[in-house]
PDB file of C-alpha atoms in Angstrom:
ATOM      1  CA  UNK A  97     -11.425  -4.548  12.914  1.00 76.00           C
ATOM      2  CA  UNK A  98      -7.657  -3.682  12.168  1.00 85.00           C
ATOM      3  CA  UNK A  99      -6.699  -0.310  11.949  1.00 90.00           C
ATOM      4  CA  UNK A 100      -2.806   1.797  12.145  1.00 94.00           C
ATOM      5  CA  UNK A 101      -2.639   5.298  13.637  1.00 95.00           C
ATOM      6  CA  UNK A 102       1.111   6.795  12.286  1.00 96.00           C
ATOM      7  CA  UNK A 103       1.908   9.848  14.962  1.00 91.00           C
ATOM      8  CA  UNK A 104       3.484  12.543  13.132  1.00 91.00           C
ATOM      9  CA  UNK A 105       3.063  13.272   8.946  1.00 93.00           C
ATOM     10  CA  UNK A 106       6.594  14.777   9.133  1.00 96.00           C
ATOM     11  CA  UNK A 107       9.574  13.870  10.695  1.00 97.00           C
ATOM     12  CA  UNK A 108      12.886  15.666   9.989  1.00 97.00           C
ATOM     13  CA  UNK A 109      16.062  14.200  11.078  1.00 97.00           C
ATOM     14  CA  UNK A 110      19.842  15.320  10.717  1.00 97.00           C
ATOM     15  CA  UNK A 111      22.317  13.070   8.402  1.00 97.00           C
ATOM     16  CA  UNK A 112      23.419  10.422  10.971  1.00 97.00           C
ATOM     17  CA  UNK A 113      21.177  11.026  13.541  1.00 97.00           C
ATOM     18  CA  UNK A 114      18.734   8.047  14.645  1.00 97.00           C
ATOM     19  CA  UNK A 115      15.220   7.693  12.888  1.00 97.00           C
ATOM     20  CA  UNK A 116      11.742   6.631  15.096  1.00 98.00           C
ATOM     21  CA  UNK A 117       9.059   6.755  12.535  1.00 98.00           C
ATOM     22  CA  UNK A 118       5.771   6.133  15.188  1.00 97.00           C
ATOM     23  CA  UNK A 119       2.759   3.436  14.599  1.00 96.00           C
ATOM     24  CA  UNK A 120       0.208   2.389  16.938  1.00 96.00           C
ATOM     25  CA  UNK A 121      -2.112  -0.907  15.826  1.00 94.00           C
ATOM     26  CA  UNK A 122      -5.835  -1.890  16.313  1.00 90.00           C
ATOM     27  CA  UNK A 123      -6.222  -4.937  15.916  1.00 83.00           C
ATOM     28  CA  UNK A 124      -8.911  -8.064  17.322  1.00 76.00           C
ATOM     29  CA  UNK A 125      -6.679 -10.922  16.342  1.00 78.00           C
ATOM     30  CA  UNK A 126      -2.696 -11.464  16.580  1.00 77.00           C
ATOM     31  CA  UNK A 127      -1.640  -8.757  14.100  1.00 85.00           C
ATOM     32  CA  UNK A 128       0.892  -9.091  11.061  1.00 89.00           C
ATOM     33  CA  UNK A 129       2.295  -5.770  10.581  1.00 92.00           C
ATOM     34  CA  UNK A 130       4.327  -3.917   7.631  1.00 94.00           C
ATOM     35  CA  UNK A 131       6.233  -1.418   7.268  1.00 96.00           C
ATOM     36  CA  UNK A 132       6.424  -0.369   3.048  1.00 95.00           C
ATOM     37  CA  UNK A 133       8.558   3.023   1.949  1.00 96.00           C
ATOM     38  CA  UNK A 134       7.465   4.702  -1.214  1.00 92.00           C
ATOM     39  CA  UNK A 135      10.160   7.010  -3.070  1.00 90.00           C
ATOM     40  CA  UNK A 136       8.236   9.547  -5.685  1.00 83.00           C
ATOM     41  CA  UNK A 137       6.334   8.238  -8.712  1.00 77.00           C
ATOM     42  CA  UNK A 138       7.652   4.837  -7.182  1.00 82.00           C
ATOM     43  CA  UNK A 139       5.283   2.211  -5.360  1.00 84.00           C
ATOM     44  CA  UNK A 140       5.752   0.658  -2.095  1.00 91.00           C
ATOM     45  CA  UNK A 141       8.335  -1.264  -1.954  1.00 92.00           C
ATOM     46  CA  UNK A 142       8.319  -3.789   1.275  1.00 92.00           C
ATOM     47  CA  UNK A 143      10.803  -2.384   4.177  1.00 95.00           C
ATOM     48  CA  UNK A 144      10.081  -5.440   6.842  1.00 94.00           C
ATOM     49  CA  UNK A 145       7.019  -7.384   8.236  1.00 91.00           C
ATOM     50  CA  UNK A 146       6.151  -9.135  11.720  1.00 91.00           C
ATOM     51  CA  UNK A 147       4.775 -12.830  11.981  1.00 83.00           C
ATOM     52  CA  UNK A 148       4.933 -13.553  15.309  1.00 78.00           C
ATOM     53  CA  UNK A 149       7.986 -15.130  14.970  1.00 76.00           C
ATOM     54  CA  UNK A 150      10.251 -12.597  16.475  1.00 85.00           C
ATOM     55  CA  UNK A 151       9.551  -9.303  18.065  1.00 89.00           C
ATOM     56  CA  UNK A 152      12.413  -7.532  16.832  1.00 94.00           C
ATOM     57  CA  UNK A 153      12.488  -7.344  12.509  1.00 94.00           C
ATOM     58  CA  UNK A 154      15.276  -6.422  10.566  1.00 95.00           C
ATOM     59  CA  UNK A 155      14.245  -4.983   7.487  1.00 94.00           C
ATOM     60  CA  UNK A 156      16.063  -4.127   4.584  1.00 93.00           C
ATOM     61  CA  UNK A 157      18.487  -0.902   4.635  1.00 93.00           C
ATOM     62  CA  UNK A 158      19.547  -0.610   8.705  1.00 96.00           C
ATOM     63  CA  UNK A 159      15.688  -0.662   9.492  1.00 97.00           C
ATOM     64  CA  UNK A 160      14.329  -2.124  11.930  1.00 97.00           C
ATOM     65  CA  UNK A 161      11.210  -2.344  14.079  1.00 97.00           C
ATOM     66  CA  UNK A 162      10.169  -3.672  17.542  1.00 95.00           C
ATOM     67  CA  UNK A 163       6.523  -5.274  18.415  1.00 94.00           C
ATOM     68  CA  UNK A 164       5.221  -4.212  21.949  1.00 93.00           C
ATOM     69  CA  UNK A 165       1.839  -6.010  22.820  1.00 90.00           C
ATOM     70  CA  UNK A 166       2.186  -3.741  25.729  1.00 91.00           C
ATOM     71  CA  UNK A 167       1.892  -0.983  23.946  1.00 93.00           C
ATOM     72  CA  UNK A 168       0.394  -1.742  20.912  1.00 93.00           C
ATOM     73  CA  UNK A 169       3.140  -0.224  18.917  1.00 95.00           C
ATOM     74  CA  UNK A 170       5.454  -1.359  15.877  1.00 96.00           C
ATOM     75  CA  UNK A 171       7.884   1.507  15.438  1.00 97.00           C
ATOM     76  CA  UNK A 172      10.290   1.605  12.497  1.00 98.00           C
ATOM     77  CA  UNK A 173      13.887   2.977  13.765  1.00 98.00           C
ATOM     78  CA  UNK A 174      17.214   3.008  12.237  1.00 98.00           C
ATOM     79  CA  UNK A 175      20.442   3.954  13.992  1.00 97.00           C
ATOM     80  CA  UNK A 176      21.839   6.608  11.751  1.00 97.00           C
ATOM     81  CA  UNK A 177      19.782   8.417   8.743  1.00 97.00           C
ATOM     82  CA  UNK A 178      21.543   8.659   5.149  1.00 96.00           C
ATOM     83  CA  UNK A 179      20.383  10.968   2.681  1.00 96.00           C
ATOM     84  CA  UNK A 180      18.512   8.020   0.717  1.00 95.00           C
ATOM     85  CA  UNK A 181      16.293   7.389   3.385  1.00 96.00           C
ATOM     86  CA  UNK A 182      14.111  10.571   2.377  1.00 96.00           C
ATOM     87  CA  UNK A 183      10.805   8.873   1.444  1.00 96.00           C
ATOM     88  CA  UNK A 184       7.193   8.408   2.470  1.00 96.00           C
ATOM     89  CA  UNK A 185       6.906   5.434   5.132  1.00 97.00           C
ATOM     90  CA  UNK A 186       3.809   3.393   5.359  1.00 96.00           C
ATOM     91  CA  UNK A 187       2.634   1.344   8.516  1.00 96.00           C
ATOM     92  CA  UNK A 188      -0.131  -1.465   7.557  1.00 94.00           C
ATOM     93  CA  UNK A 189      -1.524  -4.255   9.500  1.00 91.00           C
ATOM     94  CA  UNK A 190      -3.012  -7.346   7.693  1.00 86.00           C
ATOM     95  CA  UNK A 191      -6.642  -7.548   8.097  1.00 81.00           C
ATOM     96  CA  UNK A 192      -8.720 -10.353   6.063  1.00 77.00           C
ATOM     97  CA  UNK A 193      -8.013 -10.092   2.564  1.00 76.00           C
ATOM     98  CA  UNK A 194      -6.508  -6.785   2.487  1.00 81.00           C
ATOM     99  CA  UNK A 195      -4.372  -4.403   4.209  1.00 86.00           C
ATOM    100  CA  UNK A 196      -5.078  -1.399   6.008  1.00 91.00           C
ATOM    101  CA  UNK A 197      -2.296   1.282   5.953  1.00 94.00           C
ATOM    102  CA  UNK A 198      -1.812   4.659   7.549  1.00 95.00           C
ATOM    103  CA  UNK A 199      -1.927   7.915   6.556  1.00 94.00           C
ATOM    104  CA  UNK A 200       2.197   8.131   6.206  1.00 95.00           C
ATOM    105  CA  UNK A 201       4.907   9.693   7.288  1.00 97.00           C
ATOM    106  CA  UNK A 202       7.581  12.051   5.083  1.00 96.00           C
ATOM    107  CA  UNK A 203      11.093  11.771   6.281  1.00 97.00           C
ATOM    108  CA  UNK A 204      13.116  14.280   5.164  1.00 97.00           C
ATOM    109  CA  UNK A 205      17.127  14.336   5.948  1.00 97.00           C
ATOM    110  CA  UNK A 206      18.664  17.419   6.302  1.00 96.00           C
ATOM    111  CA  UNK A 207      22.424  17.148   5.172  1.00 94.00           C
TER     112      UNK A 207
ATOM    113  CA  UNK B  68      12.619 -10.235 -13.241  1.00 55.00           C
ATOM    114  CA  UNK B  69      10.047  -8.031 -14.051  1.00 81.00           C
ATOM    115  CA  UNK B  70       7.750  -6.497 -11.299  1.00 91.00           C
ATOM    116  CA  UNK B  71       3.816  -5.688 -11.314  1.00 94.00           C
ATOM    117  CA  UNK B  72       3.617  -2.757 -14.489  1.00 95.00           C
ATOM    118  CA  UNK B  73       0.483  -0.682 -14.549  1.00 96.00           C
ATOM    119  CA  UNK B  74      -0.310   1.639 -17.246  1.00 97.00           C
ATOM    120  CA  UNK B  75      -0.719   4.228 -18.348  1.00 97.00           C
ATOM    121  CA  UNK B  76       1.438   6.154 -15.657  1.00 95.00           C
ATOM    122  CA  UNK B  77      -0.536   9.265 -15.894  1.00 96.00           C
ATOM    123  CA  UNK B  78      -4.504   9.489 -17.137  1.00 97.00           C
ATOM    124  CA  UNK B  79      -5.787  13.221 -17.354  1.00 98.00           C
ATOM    125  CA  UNK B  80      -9.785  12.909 -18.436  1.00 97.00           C
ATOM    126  CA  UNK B  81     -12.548  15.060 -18.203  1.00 97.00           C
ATOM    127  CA  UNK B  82     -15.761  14.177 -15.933  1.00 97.00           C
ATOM    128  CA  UNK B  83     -18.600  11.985 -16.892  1.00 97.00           C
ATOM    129  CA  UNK B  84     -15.887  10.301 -19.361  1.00 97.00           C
ATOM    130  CA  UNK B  85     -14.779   6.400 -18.603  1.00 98.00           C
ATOM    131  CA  UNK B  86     -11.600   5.150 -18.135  1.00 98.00           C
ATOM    132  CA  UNK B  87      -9.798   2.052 -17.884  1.00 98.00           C
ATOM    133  CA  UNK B  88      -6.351   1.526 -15.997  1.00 98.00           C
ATOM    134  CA  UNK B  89      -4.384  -2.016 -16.687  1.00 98.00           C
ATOM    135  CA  UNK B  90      -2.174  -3.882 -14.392  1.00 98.00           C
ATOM    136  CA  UNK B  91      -0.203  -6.683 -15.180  1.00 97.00           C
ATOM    137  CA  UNK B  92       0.901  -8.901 -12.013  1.00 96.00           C
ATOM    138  CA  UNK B  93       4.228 -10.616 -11.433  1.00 94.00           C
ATOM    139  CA  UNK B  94       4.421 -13.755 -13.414  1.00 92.00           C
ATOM    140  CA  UNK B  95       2.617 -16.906 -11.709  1.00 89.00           C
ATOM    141  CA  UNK B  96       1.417 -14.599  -8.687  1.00 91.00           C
ATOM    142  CA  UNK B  97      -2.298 -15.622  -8.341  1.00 90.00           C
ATOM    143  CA  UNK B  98      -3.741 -13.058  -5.839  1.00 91.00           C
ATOM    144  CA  UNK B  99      -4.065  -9.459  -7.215  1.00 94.00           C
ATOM    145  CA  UNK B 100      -5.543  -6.147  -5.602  1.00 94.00           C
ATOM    146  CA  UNK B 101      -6.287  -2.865  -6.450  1.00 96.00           C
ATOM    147  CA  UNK B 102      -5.922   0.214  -3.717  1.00 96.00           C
ATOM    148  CA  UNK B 103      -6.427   3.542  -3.946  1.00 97.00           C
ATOM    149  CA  UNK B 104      -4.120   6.300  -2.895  1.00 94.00           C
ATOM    150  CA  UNK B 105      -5.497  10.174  -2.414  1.00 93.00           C
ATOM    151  CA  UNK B 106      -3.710  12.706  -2.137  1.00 88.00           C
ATOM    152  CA  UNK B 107      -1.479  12.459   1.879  1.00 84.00           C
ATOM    153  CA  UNK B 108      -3.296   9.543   2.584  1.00 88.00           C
ATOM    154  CA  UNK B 109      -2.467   5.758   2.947  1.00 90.00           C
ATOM    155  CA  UNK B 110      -3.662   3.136  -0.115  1.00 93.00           C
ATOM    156  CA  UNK B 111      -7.352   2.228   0.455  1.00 94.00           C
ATOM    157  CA  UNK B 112      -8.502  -1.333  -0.490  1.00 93.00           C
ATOM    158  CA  UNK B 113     -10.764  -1.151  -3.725  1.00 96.00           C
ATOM    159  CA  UNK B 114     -11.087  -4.734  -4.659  1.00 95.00           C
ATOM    160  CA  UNK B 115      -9.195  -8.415  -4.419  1.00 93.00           C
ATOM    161  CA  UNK B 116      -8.898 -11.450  -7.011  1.00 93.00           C
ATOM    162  CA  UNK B 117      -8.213 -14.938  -6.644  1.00 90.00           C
ATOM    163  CA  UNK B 118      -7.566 -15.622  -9.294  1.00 88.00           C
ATOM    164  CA  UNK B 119     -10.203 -14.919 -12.289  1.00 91.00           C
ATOM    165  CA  UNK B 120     -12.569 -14.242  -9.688  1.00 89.00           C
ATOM    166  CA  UNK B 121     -13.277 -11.215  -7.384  1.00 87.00           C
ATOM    167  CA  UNK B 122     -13.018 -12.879  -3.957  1.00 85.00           C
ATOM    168  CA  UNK B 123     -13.401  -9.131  -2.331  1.00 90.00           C
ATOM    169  CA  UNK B 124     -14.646  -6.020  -3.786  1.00 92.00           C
ATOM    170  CA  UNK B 125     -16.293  -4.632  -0.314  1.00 91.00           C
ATOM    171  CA  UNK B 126     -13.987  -1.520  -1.069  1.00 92.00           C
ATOM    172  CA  UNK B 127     -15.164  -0.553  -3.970  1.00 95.00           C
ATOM    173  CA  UNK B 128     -16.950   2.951  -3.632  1.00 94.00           C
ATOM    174  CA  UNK B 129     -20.052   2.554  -5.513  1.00 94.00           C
ATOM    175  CA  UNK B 130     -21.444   0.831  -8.458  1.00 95.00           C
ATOM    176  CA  UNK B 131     -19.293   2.943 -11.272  1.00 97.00           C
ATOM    177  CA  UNK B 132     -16.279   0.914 -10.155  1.00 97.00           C
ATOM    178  CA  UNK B 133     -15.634  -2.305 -11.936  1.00 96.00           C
ATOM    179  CA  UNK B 134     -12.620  -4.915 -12.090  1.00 97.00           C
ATOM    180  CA  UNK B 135     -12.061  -7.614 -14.609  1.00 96.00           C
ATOM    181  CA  UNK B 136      -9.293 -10.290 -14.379  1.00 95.00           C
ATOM    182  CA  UNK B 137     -10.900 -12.903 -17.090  1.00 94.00           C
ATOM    183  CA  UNK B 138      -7.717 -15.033 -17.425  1.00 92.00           C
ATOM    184  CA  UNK B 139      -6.291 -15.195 -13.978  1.00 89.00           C
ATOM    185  CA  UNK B 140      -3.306 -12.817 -15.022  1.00 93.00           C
ATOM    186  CA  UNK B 141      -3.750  -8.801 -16.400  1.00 97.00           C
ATOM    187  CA  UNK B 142      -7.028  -6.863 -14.557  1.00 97.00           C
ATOM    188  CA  UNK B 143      -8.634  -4.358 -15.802  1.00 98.00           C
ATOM    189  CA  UNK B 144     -10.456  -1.409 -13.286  1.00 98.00           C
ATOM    190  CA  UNK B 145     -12.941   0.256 -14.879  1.00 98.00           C
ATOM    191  CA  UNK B 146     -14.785   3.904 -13.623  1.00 98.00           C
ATOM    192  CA  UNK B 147     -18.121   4.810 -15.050  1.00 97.00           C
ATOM    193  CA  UNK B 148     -18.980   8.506 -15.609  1.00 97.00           C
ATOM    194  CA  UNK B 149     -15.973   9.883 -13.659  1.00 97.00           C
ATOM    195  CA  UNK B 150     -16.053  12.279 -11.262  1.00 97.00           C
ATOM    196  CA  UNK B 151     -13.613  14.691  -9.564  1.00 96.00           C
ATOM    197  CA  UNK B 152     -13.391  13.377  -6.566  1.00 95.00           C
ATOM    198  CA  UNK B 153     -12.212   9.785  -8.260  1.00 97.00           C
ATOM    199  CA  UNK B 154      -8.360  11.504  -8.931  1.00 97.00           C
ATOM    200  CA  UNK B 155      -5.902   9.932  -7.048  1.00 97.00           C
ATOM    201  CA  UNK B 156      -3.546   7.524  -7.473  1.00 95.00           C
ATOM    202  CA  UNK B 157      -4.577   3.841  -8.169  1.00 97.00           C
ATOM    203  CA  UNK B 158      -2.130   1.189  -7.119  1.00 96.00           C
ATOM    204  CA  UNK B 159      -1.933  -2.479  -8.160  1.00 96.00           C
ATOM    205  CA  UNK B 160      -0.364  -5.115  -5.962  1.00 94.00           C
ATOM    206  CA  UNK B 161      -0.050  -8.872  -6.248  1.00 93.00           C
ATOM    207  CA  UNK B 162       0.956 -11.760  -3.885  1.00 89.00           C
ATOM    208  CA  UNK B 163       2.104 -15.431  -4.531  1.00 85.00           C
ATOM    209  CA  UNK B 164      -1.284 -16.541  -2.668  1.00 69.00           C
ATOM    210  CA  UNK B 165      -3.756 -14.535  -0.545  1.00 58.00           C
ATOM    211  CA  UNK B 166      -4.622 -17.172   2.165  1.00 53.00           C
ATOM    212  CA  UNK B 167      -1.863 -16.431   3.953  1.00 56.00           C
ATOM    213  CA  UNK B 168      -1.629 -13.417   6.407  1.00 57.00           C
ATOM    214  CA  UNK B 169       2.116 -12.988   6.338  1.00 63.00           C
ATOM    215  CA  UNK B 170       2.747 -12.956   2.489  1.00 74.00           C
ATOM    216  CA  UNK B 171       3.876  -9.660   1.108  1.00 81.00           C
ATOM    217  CA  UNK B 172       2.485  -7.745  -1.504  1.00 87.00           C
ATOM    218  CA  UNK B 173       4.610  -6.422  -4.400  1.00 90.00           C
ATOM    219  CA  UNK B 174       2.752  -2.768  -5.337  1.00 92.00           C
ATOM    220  CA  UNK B 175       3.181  -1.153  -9.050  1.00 93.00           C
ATOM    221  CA  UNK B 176       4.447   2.344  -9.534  1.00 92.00           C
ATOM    222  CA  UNK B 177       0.351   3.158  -9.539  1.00 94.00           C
ATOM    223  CA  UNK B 178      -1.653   5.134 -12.452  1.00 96.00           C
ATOM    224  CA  UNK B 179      -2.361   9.027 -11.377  1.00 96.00           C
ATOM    225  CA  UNK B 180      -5.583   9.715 -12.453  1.00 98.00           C
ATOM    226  CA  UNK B 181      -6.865  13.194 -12.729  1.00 97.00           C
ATOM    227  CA  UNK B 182     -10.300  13.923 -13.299  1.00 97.00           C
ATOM    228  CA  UNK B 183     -10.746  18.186 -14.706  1.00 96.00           C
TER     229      UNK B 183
END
């Protein structure tokens, strides 16, 4: 079974200062992950996605994401937070027909 | 061009009453799936089509739950005798294919359903 476990509901991060949004996988097969952001009353809107192709994914908007085996970890970073980037951040991992998502994190970017 | 619509936006009903919430998928994208979003809590796989055909409903909570896609295009979920606990939001989400693993899904703007 596939399952993502997103450490931390809130993160709060100064203007310019570096974002690590957290996500841990499950997962019984070679996992494709995604990371989706969801801005109010808007739906998710795709940020980046592993295939196995590359361990490090660059995602739209600075973000990007590293794939540890190791560690069983995808977590979304970007170098320097802008005020846009205040949203609700998904994790998800691809399992069968469907994907299973955690419970979210809110980024919020104080000015 | 135009991305997956769902409406209405907003549904306010009382319980025991039936409702119906549309989607209409991107143009040409064949795989189409409904989720479910309460309130500080990740989308929850309801039900999957290939197609005109469910090819997955395993998340659908209980028989009051229906979804129709009869022409391979709009789908239709439908909730029997409503119940509080069914307000959340409902999000719609379609994909070029579903065989393949990688292949993103492109989510609506979901219908909030609230259930007094």
């Amino acid at each position: 079974a596939q399952s993502v476990t997103q450490l931390g509901s809130h993160v709060s991060v100064s203007e310019g200062a570096l974002v690590l949004l957290r996500c841990n996988y499950s997962s019984s097969v070679p996992p494709y992950l995604f990371w989706y952001v969801q801005y109010p009353n808007q739906g998710l809107q795709l940020l980046l996605k592993y295939t196995s192709a590359a361990t490090l994914v660059k995602g739209i908007n600075g973000f990007e994401a590293e794939f540890k085996k190791s560690e069983t970890s995808f977590h979304l970073t970007k170098p320097s937070a802008h005020m846009s980037d205040a949203a609700e951040y998904f994790c998800a991992v691809r399992g069968g027909n469907q994907f299973y998502f955690g419970t979210g994190t809110s980024l919020t970017v104080i000015p | 061009g135009a991305g997956v619509s769902q409406t209405p936006s907003n549904k306010v009903t009382e319980k025991g009453k039936y409702v119906e919430l549309r989607c209409d998928p991107i143009s040409g994208h064949t795989a189409l799936y409904w989720y479910r979003q309460s309130l500080g809590q990740g989308p929850e796989f309801l039900i999957y089509f290939q197609g005109t055909g469910a090819a997955d409903d395993s998340g659908l909570p209980n028989d009051r739950f229906f979804a129709v896609r009869p022409e391979g295009s709009v789908s239709t979920l439908k909730i029997q005798r409503t119940e509080r606990g069914d307000s959340a939001v409902y999000l719609c989400a379609s994909s070029t294919r579903g065989g393949a693993a990688y292949n993103e899904q492109f989510f609506g703007p979901g219908t909030r359903l609230t259930v007094l």
